[in-house]
Each structure stands twice: as structure tokens, then as C-alpha cells.
Amino acid sequence: MSEPLFALPIDELSTLISTGQLSPVDLVQEATNSIVRFDPAVNAFISRDLEEAMKSARKAEAEIASGHHRGPLHGIPLAIKDNLYTQGRTTTMGSKIDEAFVPAYSATAVRRLAEAGAISMGKTNLHEYALGVTCENPHFGDCHNPWDGSRTAGGSSGGSAAAVASGMVKGALGTDTSGSIRIPAAACGVVGLKPTYGRVSKHGCFPEAWTLDHVGPITSSVADAAVMLDAISGQDRNDPSCLSLPPTRARDALTTSIEGLVVGVEEEFFFADVDADIARITRTAIRALEEMGATIEPLVMPTLAHGVWALTIIDIAETSTVHASRLSHRASDYSSDVRELIELGYRPSAVDYLQAQQVRAHVQAEFRASFDRVDAIVAPTLPLRTPLLGARTGIINGREVDVVEALMRLVGPANLVGLPSLSVPCGMLDQLPIGLQIIGRPLGESTILNIGAALETANLVDAAVTPIPRSVAGDGNGTAGAPGRRTAG
Amino acid sequence: MTENIRTGPEGVLTEPASDEPGAESAWQRLVASRAVIPGELLSVAAFPLLFTATDGYENV
């Protein structure tokens, strides 16, 4: 069969579109075909807007033909996590309680994508209210990992990551409070970027924990993530926590050269209790960075381990505050694990919450000191193999661990202190993808994107091996139908 | 309104569901991890600011 259009990165598609060699109609048709074919098995979408998307594609085609090309996202099919408000369109938050909620306005990130000409194919599945990391959802059905349908796609932005991995869309918006962009990105073998806190407006994003929440892109390549970041970032007076900064120009700044960069590796926290094979694959990726000209610098960060407690206390306390009214009126309409989490947030005292903030200050200071010596810190994204759907415990090096706590452990510190963090595929283990986490300085998105783009050129993941819903493909070898990967140039 | 066992007739939460085994075990793990945090990390007067001070950092 011919190579899917989605195998091309966004900027190449954009060039074809802007020069009239490709119509957005063709792209949306390809997205529609993939959604119709794969989504019954993957369940990446809560709601689809296929007819509306085709109308938008025809409108974009006419607009471009008349000489008005808006930029790299014009005519590109994307998806929106269903906790981001879409004006006039149902936004469920993956919940029964808000299943009929229709916002009067769109989230700033959603509006900016629309203004850039992107075409929404629909709203993606998530763990209820983004309060979980497995995307198991009793109200709208579990999201399945495209590489192995018996496993979690990760969460909470599992639908966004699964839709990108399956070639249903070129990119998707996710949200990340304790890893919810990077966990599913790693589990599904795609790229996930949690920007610096305040880099992207949270206006119109249903909150989980307001000092930890971030909005960011999930894509099939680092270059595509840079394109989406450029479109959604920048000051927004509707979000008091949004930084007074112009939009990023990360795509223009993207190179694959990391010569002279200093990359930090911290062992005591980021490599403790990590599956031995995942640690081995991660170290192979780090060696690849070194061979491309980066200097590897060991780091000691003893406060990091205590950040897990601080993050959890802050997360559950703020979450329970957000949900206090709903819990008091609709407690029985939450799924059991989400309700349990919200009720857990009633247990910490005010002293616990404030002491967690004090620990947060120390972790922040430790990161600041580390970034005096290094340009970025690399680590595994996840310490364990992608769990089976429904599993509450997993195994790391023969030891039983809590799945939820393990999935969040290594990605949480970047949320606690608001640092940008990227997950990039860096290898395969038992036919499942493994992610490398790259943490940057505040506002250091370009640096971590460059490191990610460099890693893509190392070809640690065979681009010929692609995810495909095995229940659809039947052969389980992942060789047909779904898109390949292209690295940034 | 559906009255729930953990809410009063006015729909006000009376107390968290302390009988939930998952929540209890999660809370006990949190208490245990809190116990091993060095005191100096829990006694600073300063409160954190998130990374909003951008001086000295790149802005691309």
C-alpha cells in the first residue's frame, strides 16, 4: 500500500497543503478512515466530529486556494482531550456527572488551534476528570493501548496518545498534573510535552490541581510537538497563572545538534526501583546522546524522593477542593477509584498541605542548583512495563508495586516545580514502546525539544514497526495500516 | 436528589469514606512517607513560588 499521509511530519504536510499539492480534505479523509477502522478497538474518542471536520476541511481548502494559508497547522487534523472546553460541543471530562455539559466558550488552547486552522476530529477519552493514570473509564469505556489492546494506554490523556499512535490524528491536546501527558505518550510510543507551568494557558481546562496543571501537545514527532506548542503558548489574561510571554518559536529553533550540551543523570531517585530492562534501554539512549556530542554529568538530588509525598498531598488536597461541591451532591456518580482519590484529599491537614509546599520549595531549589551545572536532566519516563488494563499492582524487578504510584513516580517532580518535561520514544521492550523523559530549565522547551529531536535521529525505535490495534489487524505484527514515524530535520 | 450514605439529607459531605480500604491504605503509605522526611525540609518559613521569575533563563 502507499505510505499514509500521516507518516509525514506536520511541516511537510503544511508545505504540500500551502502549495496546492495536498488538500486538507484528503488528510481529514485519512484521519476519518483510521478512526472508523481503529477506534472501535482502541476507544480513543469520547465524541467524534467527523462530518464537521470534513466541512472544515473543505472550508480550509477553499481558503488556501484563495491565497490565505494561515500557517503550519492549517488543515491539519487534531484531537482535543475531553476536559478542555469546546464552545457549543459537549465536554464530559470523562464523567457521568458532567456528561451533558456544553461550554459557552472554548479553552484558550483550543481556540488558538482553531485560529491556526487546525481541524478537530473530536474529543478524546480520559480517566474521569483526569484523576487517574490508566484511562480506565467506566462511563465511556476503557481506552486500549494501540500496541497491545489488553494494556493501558496510560493516562489520564490516554485517548489523545492512543489517537496519535494509531494514526487517527496528527496531534492532540493533553493535560498533565502528575504525568498525564508523558505517561500515555511513553506507553503509546509517541511524543508528549508538558511545557513550563504558565507557558500555555489553562483557561477553559477543567482543573485537577491548579498549581500542578499544565496543557500541552501529544504528537508523533518532536517537530510536530514544537509546531503545536508554538500555536498554543503565549500570554492569556483569562488565566492568572499564565506567564506574560509571547508565543514560543520552538519549531524555528529546532535542530538535531546537541553538541556541547550538558545532560544530567541522577541515579538515586530516577533509576531506583526501575525495571532493569527499562533502565538498560534508557542508558542506551543516554549513550546515544553522548555519542552525538552531549556531555553526561552525574547529579545528586537527595530532596527529590521527598517530593513524591509533597506532590501527592498538594494534588489530592487541591483536587478535593475542586470537587467538594460535586462530591457532596453526586458522590455515587463518580467511579470508585476517582471517588476514593477525592475522599483521600480530605485527610491531609492544613499543616500537611503547607509543609508539602515547604518541601516543594526545597525541591525547586535543588533543581535550580542542578541547572547551574546542566542544560537538561534525562531519566526513564516510566519505571515499569506498561500494565495490563485492570491491574492494580505490577512487578518491578521481582517486587510488587502499586501501579498508579509507580506510573506517577518519575514524572511527578516536573509538575511539582513547574519544569518543562518531554517524553520521547527511546526503544522497545517486548513489542511495547519505552519513553525517555527529558526535563528542562524553566522556559527551556527548546533545549529539551532539541535533545528529543536528536534522539529521534539515533533510530533507537524502528520506524517500520508501527502500532496497530491487533484485534483489528488480526496478525498482531503491526505492519499495515497505521502510520510510520519520521524524525525531525 | 439521591441521598448517599456519606452525605446528609442536604447533600453535605459529613465525613470522608474512612471505610474505603484503598483510601485507607493509600493514606497510611502517605503518612509513612511523611514520617521519613527530614525536619529541615518541613521547617522553612519561606513558601515557594513557581518558576515565574524568568531572569537568566532562555525565552525562545
XYZ file of C-alpha atoms in Angstrom:
549
model
C 0.000 0.000 0.000
C 1.109 3.603 -0.398
C 2.645 5.357 2.587
C -0.013 7.041 4.729
C -0.010 10.824 4.527
C 0.223 10.827 8.310
C 3.740 9.401 8.073
C 4.850 12.894 7.088
C 5.555 15.489 9.787
C 3.234 18.467 10.067
C 5.578 20.958 8.444
C 5.979 18.732 5.356
C 2.214 18.288 5.121
C 1.855 22.032 5.507
C 4.217 22.682 2.615
C 2.211 20.329 0.421
C -1.034 21.985 1.509
C 0.193 25.544 1.045
C 1.438 24.767 -2.471
C -1.777 23.068 -3.503
C -0.245 19.604 -3.814
C -2.380 18.240 -0.985
C -5.870 19.104 0.168
C -6.951 19.148 3.819
C -9.881 17.094 2.551
C -7.512 14.212 1.803
C -5.945 14.482 5.241
C -9.270 14.556 7.037
C -10.423 11.599 4.948
C -7.338 9.653 6.026
C -7.996 10.582 9.646
C -11.635 9.565 9.295
C -10.690 6.222 7.751
C -8.293 5.490 10.608
C -10.839 6.482 13.244
C -13.548 4.322 11.676
C -11.164 1.397 11.334
C -9.261 1.516 14.606
C -11.324 3.366 17.181
C -13.838 0.584 17.835
C -10.909 -1.385 19.263
C -8.900 1.478 20.764
C -11.734 3.691 22.102
C -9.617 6.815 21.904
C -12.575 9.125 21.338
C -15.492 10.024 23.569
C -17.116 12.031 20.793
C -16.232 12.350 17.119
C -16.865 15.325 14.859
C -16.223 13.619 11.515
C -18.854 15.424 9.457
C -17.971 18.785 10.941
C -14.284 18.037 10.327
C -14.937 17.372 6.648
C -16.851 20.641 6.367
C -13.918 22.434 7.975
C -11.531 20.697 5.580
C -13.481 21.929 2.556
C -13.545 25.411 4.021
C -9.783 25.281 4.615
C -9.231 24.019 1.085
C -11.132 26.984 -0.330
C -9.406 29.446 1.972
C -5.954 28.193 0.987
C -6.860 28.138 -2.698
C -7.802 31.796 -2.384
C -4.318 32.578 -1.142
C -4.899 32.649 2.605
C -2.716 29.992 4.215
C -2.754 30.545 7.958
C 0.374 28.579 8.848
C 1.667 25.093 9.604
C -1.497 23.810 11.270
C -3.922 24.950 8.611
C -5.907 21.907 7.515
C -4.167 19.505 9.930
C -6.463 17.011 11.757
C -6.035 17.113 15.521
C -7.970 15.967 18.587
C -8.848 17.575 21.904
C -8.821 15.907 25.303
C -12.337 15.993 26.662
C -11.523 18.075 29.723
C -10.766 21.089 27.508
C -13.799 23.223 26.805
C -15.132 23.370 23.260
C -17.757 26.029 22.678
C -21.117 24.515 21.815
C -19.729 20.958 21.943
C -20.186 18.522 24.773
C -17.245 18.403 27.162
C -17.710 15.467 29.501
C -14.462 15.424 31.490
C -14.895 11.669 31.056
C -17.531 11.783 33.759
C -21.140 10.830 34.287
C -21.685 13.953 36.354
C -20.779 16.328 33.517
C -21.710 14.079 30.604
C -24.084 16.699 29.170
C -22.004 19.807 29.856
C -21.796 22.149 26.860
C -19.378 25.030 27.463
C -20.224 28.563 26.399
C -16.631 29.182 25.374
C -13.578 27.280 24.188
C -10.374 26.766 26.114
C -7.692 29.199 25.036
C -5.513 26.387 23.675
C -8.463 25.008 21.693
C -9.337 28.447 20.338
C -5.749 29.100 19.301
C -5.559 25.816 17.416
C -8.790 26.660 15.619
C -7.484 30.125 14.751
C -4.361 28.466 13.359
C -6.627 26.491 11.039
C -6.320 23.094 12.722
C -9.293 20.773 12.292
C -10.699 18.948 15.309
C -11.701 15.344 14.706
C -13.299 15.086 18.149
C -12.801 14.844 21.884
C -10.560 12.162 23.325
C -11.020 9.700 26.156
C -9.503 10.255 29.572
C -9.521 8.962 33.088
C -12.588 10.509 34.745
C -11.828 14.196 35.460
C -8.187 13.353 34.623
C -7.993 11.794 38.096
C -6.059 8.678 37.225
C -3.252 7.426 35.060
C -4.676 4.345 33.331
C -7.556 5.791 31.254
C -9.884 3.106 32.577
C -13.262 4.753 32.309
C -16.493 3.021 33.351
C -18.652 5.769 31.839
C -17.237 5.820 28.299
C -15.225 2.609 28.194
C -11.541 1.983 28.744
C -9.008 3.307 26.276
C -6.819 0.498 24.921
C -3.147 0.682 24.098
C -2.767 0.523 20.290
C 0.312 -1.669 20.646
C -1.490 -4.240 22.773
C -5.184 -3.843 23.417
C -5.019 -5.712 26.707
C -2.819 -2.986 28.188
C -3.453 0.520 29.403
C -2.814 3.422 27.052
C -1.679 5.317 30.134
C -3.459 8.350 31.413
C -5.039 10.495 32.028
C -4.632 11.694 28.408
C -4.752 8.119 27.120
C -7.206 8.839 24.330
C -5.039 11.623 22.938
C -1.915 9.462 22.924
C -3.716 6.416 21.516
C -5.320 8.501 18.745
C -1.931 9.850 17.689
C -0.246 6.446 17.917
C -2.999 4.855 15.801
C -2.746 7.482 13.082
C -6.226 8.839 13.745
C -4.880 12.403 14.111
C -1.565 14.187 13.607
C -1.569 15.568 17.132
C -3.736 16.050 20.168
C -4.029 18.248 23.216
C -3.487 16.668 26.601
C -3.280 17.870 30.164
C -0.683 16.943 32.765
C -0.994 17.307 36.546
C 1.094 14.348 37.684
C 2.345 12.997 34.379
C -0.882 12.763 32.399
C 0.698 13.780 29.088
C 4.003 11.939 29.431
C 2.704 8.685 30.917
C 0.403 7.894 27.955
C 2.963 9.248 25.492
C 5.507 6.751 26.800
C 3.003 3.905 26.934
C 1.784 4.539 23.381
C 5.167 5.293 21.802
C 4.552 8.926 20.911
C 5.931 12.313 21.941
C 4.392 14.188 24.879
C 5.369 17.659 26.050
C 4.442 19.195 29.379
C 5.521 22.809 28.996
C 6.741 25.111 31.768
C 3.989 25.993 34.249
C 2.226 29.046 32.828
C 3.648 28.690 29.330
C 0.269 27.535 27.989
C -2.998 28.972 29.277
C -5.227 26.733 31.368
C -8.279 28.876 30.709
C -11.107 26.525 29.806
C -9.323 23.462 31.125
C -11.331 21.787 33.871
C -8.931 21.915 36.826
C -7.486 18.964 38.631
C -4.974 20.677 40.935
C -4.458 24.281 39.917
C -0.829 24.661 40.963
C 0.146 21.468 39.140
C -1.992 21.582 35.985
C -0.490 22.005 32.526
C -1.823 21.859 28.954
C 0.413 20.507 26.205
C 0.705 18.589 22.934
C 0.950 14.893 22.140
C 2.329 14.142 18.678
C 4.149 11.515 16.643
C 7.347 13.549 16.361
C 9.254 16.194 18.300
C 8.963 18.663 15.423
C 5.188 18.298 15.482
C 5.167 18.969 19.225
C 7.142 22.168 18.594
C 4.609 23.277 15.978
C 1.711 22.719 18.347
C 3.473 24.426 21.259
C 4.093 27.485 19.117
C 0.379 27.654 18.330
C -0.993 27.282 21.871
C 1.579 29.121 24.020
C 1.673 32.761 24.997
C 0.092 35.186 27.400
C -3.588 34.886 28.225
C -5.255 37.359 30.558
C -8.020 34.853 31.211
C -5.548 32.682 33.143
C -3.854 34.477 36.069
C -1.158 31.802 36.213
C -0.230 32.245 32.550
C 3.137 33.923 32.039
C 3.358 37.287 30.333
C 5.392 35.957 27.457
C 4.914 35.831 23.699
C 4.223 32.524 21.948
C 7.207 30.227 21.613
C 9.119 29.851 18.349
C 10.223 26.352 19.124
C 9.883 24.953 15.594
C 12.181 27.615 14.156
C 14.691 26.932 16.921
C 14.615 23.166 16.445
C 17.839 21.481 15.437
C 19.162 17.991 15.907
C 22.519 19.255 17.131
C 23.249 18.791 20.816
C 26.997 19.339 20.579
C 28.203 20.946 23.777
C 25.042 20.443 25.806
C 25.449 19.097 29.317
C 22.905 16.436 30.221
C 22.421 15.483 33.863
C 21.752 11.974 35.101
C 20.506 11.473 38.658
C 20.636 7.870 39.855
C 19.271 7.675 43.405
C 15.732 8.738 42.543
C 15.304 8.415 38.779
C 16.949 4.988 38.467
C 15.882 3.476 41.796
C 13.174 0.841 41.516
C 13.216 0.937 37.719
C 12.674 -2.240 35.705
C 16.163 -3.454 34.799
C 15.378 -3.715 31.086
C 13.865 -0.224 31.024
C 16.951 1.118 32.792
C 19.147 -0.618 30.218
C 17.206 0.870 27.304
C 17.327 4.303 28.936
C 21.098 4.087 29.373
C 21.452 3.128 25.729
C 19.583 6.312 24.814
C 21.810 8.351 27.117
C 24.891 6.860 25.460
C 23.438 7.851 22.100
C 23.154 11.434 23.300
C 26.763 11.302 24.434
C 27.866 9.976 21.048
C 26.087 12.906 19.420
C 28.175 15.387 21.377
C 26.437 15.861 24.718
C 28.393 15.695 27.946
C 26.860 13.471 30.608
C 27.071 14.893 34.125
C 26.128 12.909 37.248
C 23.803 14.697 39.662
C 22.963 14.209 43.320
C 19.475 15.397 44.311
C 18.562 13.941 47.731
C 15.401 16.012 48.170
C 13.728 14.558 45.091
C 12.481 11.468 46.879
C 10.514 13.585 49.358
C 8.851 15.416 46.506
C 6.628 12.397 45.925
C 4.893 12.971 49.255
C 4.630 16.699 48.659
C 3.201 16.247 45.185
C 0.623 13.745 46.388
C -0.540 15.908 49.291
C -0.851 19.019 47.125
C -2.529 17.095 44.324
C -5.183 15.400 46.433
C -5.892 18.473 48.575
C -6.410 20.745 45.580
C -8.356 18.072 43.721
C -10.738 17.580 46.624
C -11.221 21.328 46.854
C -12.175 21.443 43.180
C -14.597 18.546 43.609
C -16.040 19.440 47.029
C -19.404 20.519 45.703
C -19.767 17.643 43.253
C -18.738 15.127 45.905
C -21.300 16.449 48.339
C -24.103 16.216 45.794
C -23.149 13.453 43.365
C -20.757 11.181 45.256
C -22.300 7.990 43.946
C -21.874 9.135 40.333
C -18.080 9.020 40.485
C -16.275 5.837 39.557
C -14.960 4.086 42.636
C -11.259 4.822 42.194
C -11.854 8.504 41.454
C -14.196 8.907 44.383
C -11.622 7.225 46.588
C -8.961 9.676 45.430
C -11.187 12.681 46.086
C -12.086 11.385 49.530
C -8.412 10.816 50.226
C -7.889 14.533 49.741
C -9.970 15.269 52.834
C -7.430 13.578 55.073
C -4.375 15.863 54.945
C -4.401 18.678 57.471
C -3.686 22.298 56.629
C -0.274 21.717 58.165
C 0.324 18.783 55.809
C -0.569 20.936 52.818
C 1.672 23.806 53.894
C 4.551 21.515 54.774
C 4.184 19.949 51.352
C 4.624 23.444 49.946
C 7.776 23.797 52.029
C 9.175 20.568 50.652
C 8.245 21.870 47.210
C 10.440 24.908 47.808
C 13.394 22.674 48.630
C 12.885 20.517 45.545
C 12.678 23.686 43.479
C 15.949 24.934 44.944
C 17.600 21.608 44.253
C 16.542 21.728 40.610
C 17.787 25.316 40.333
C 21.192 24.289 41.683
C 21.319 21.347 39.286
C 20.523 23.564 36.315
C 23.528 25.697 37.178
C 25.530 22.668 36.045
C 23.436 21.017 33.347
C 21.165 22.020 30.459
C 18.695 19.172 30.941
C 18.104 16.073 33.055
C 17.230 12.734 31.470
C 15.546 9.758 33.085
C 13.115 6.956 32.309
C 9.567 8.230 31.861
C 8.083 5.129 33.470
C 9.754 2.664 35.843
C 7.654 -0.348 34.902
C 6.374 -2.131 31.812
C 3.032 -0.945 30.530
C 0.473 -2.540 32.858
C -2.489 -4.637 31.823
C -5.842 -2.888 31.971
C -7.375 -3.520 35.356
C -4.086 -4.329 37.072
C -3.710 -2.658 40.453
C -0.239 -3.978 41.077
C 2.739 -4.503 38.844
C 6.160 -6.052 39.150
C 9.449 -4.171 39.105
C 12.483 -6.437 39.330
C 10.506 -9.106 41.157
C 8.905 -6.722 43.639
C 5.184 -5.967 43.683
C 4.348 -2.278 43.355
C 1.211 -0.144 43.199
C 0.593 0.602 39.505
C -0.720 4.126 39.972
C 2.065 5.215 42.295
C 4.703 3.681 40.044
C 3.373 5.305 36.870
C 3.422 8.744 38.509
C 6.683 8.490 40.441
C 9.276 9.633 37.907
C 7.164 12.204 36.069
C 5.778 13.948 39.151
C 8.762 16.135 40.095
C 8.417 18.229 36.934
C 4.831 19.001 37.919
C 5.745 19.827 41.493
C 8.124 22.586 40.408
C 6.626 23.511 37.035
C 9.543 22.471 34.840
C 9.132 21.599 31.156
C 9.375 17.879 30.510
C 9.267 15.848 27.327
C 8.752 12.123 26.803
C 10.233 10.683 23.622
C 10.215 7.048 22.473
C 13.669 5.586 23.032
C 13.284 1.855 22.465
C 11.060 -1.192 22.522
C 10.653 -3.900 25.144
C 8.551 -6.972 24.416
C 6.983 -5.158 21.444
C 5.932 -2.238 23.638
C 7.443 1.250 23.481
C 9.646 2.766 26.179
C 9.934 6.511 26.797
C 12.825 8.750 27.789
C 11.964 11.760 29.934
C 13.884 14.990 29.315
C 13.426 17.706 31.956
C 14.499 21.260 31.206
C 15.088 24.591 32.859
C 12.134 26.923 33.313
C 11.151 28.040 29.801
C 13.713 25.615 28.412
C 11.329 23.921 25.989
C 13.607 24.488 23.018
C 16.530 22.749 24.678
C 14.582 19.635 25.589
C 12.910 19.548 22.183
C 16.358 19.690 20.536
C 17.548 16.792 22.670
C 14.415 14.849 21.777
C 14.853 15.599 18.088
C 18.474 14.482 18.260
C 17.384 11.261 19.913
C 14.914 10.616 17.090
C 17.789 10.647 14.624
C 19.518 7.881 16.574
C 16.847 5.483 15.256
C 16.506 3.684 18.566
C 12.956 2.814 17.582
C 12.474 1.013 14.282
C 10.243 3.326 12.259
C 8.982 0.350 10.269
C 7.370 -1.130 13.368
C 4.140 0.701 13.982
C 1.285 0.320 16.388
C -1.954 -1.097 15.160
C -4.915 -2.416 17.069
C -4.211 -6.114 16.990
C -7.831 -7.011 17.326
C -8.388 -5.124 14.066
C -5.264 -6.191 12.233
C -5.580 -9.796 13.249
C -1.944 -10.638 12.599
C -0.509 -8.736 15.540
C 2.648 -7.827 13.705
C 1.895 -4.149 13.397
C 2.930 -3.881 9.781
C -0.074 -2.494 7.979
C -2.361 0.440 8.114
C -1.028 2.616 10.890
C 1.444 5.371 10.116
C 5.174 5.204 10.363
C 7.368 7.721 12.101
C 9.529 10.415 10.671
C 12.241 12.179 12.553
C 12.772 15.901 12.748
C 15.089 17.502 10.296
C -31.580 14.365 44.870
C -30.093 10.962 45.503
C -29.121 10.681 49.126
C -25.827 8.974 49.638
C -24.686 7.085 52.674
C -21.840 9.552 53.167
C -23.869 12.678 52.662
C -26.579 14.072 54.844
C -30.055 14.886 53.620
C -28.850 18.310 52.500
C -26.220 16.714 50.343
C -23.380 17.902 52.522
C -20.464 15.574 52.943
C -20.383 14.529 56.540
C -17.051 12.783 56.514
C -14.674 11.137 54.116
C -15.161 7.462 53.456
C -12.750 6.187 56.031
C -14.018 2.662 55.491
C -12.680 2.571 51.932
C -9.765 0.130 52.118
C -7.980 1.665 49.121
C -8.111 5.169 50.523
C -7.009 3.988 53.945
C -4.009 2.081 52.645
C -3.062 4.983 50.371
C -3.306 7.346 53.319
C -1.192 5.087 55.516
C 1.503 4.981 52.828
C 1.424 8.764 52.677
C 1.724 9.048 56.449
C 4.668 6.653 56.393
C 6.463 8.585 53.664
C 5.835 11.846 55.527
C 7.496 10.341 58.598
C 10.861 9.902 56.902
C 11.143 13.467 55.619
C 13.994 15.308 57.363
C 12.755 18.020 59.692
C 14.713 20.753 57.972
C 12.609 20.279 54.864
C 9.455 20.904 56.875
C 10.503 23.949 58.840
C 11.401 26.641 56.357
C 9.453 29.842 56.690
C 9.577 30.597 53.002
C 6.848 29.486 50.665
C 7.631 28.523 47.150
C 6.978 30.497 44.084
C 6.597 28.524 40.941
C 9.046 29.270 38.203
C 7.647 32.619 37.267
C 10.893 34.529 37.742
C 12.471 34.070 34.337
C 15.574 36.231 34.665
C 18.611 34.418 33.408
C 16.657 31.765 31.603
C 16.184 31.398 27.887
C 12.993 32.630 26.334
C 12.627 31.063 22.953
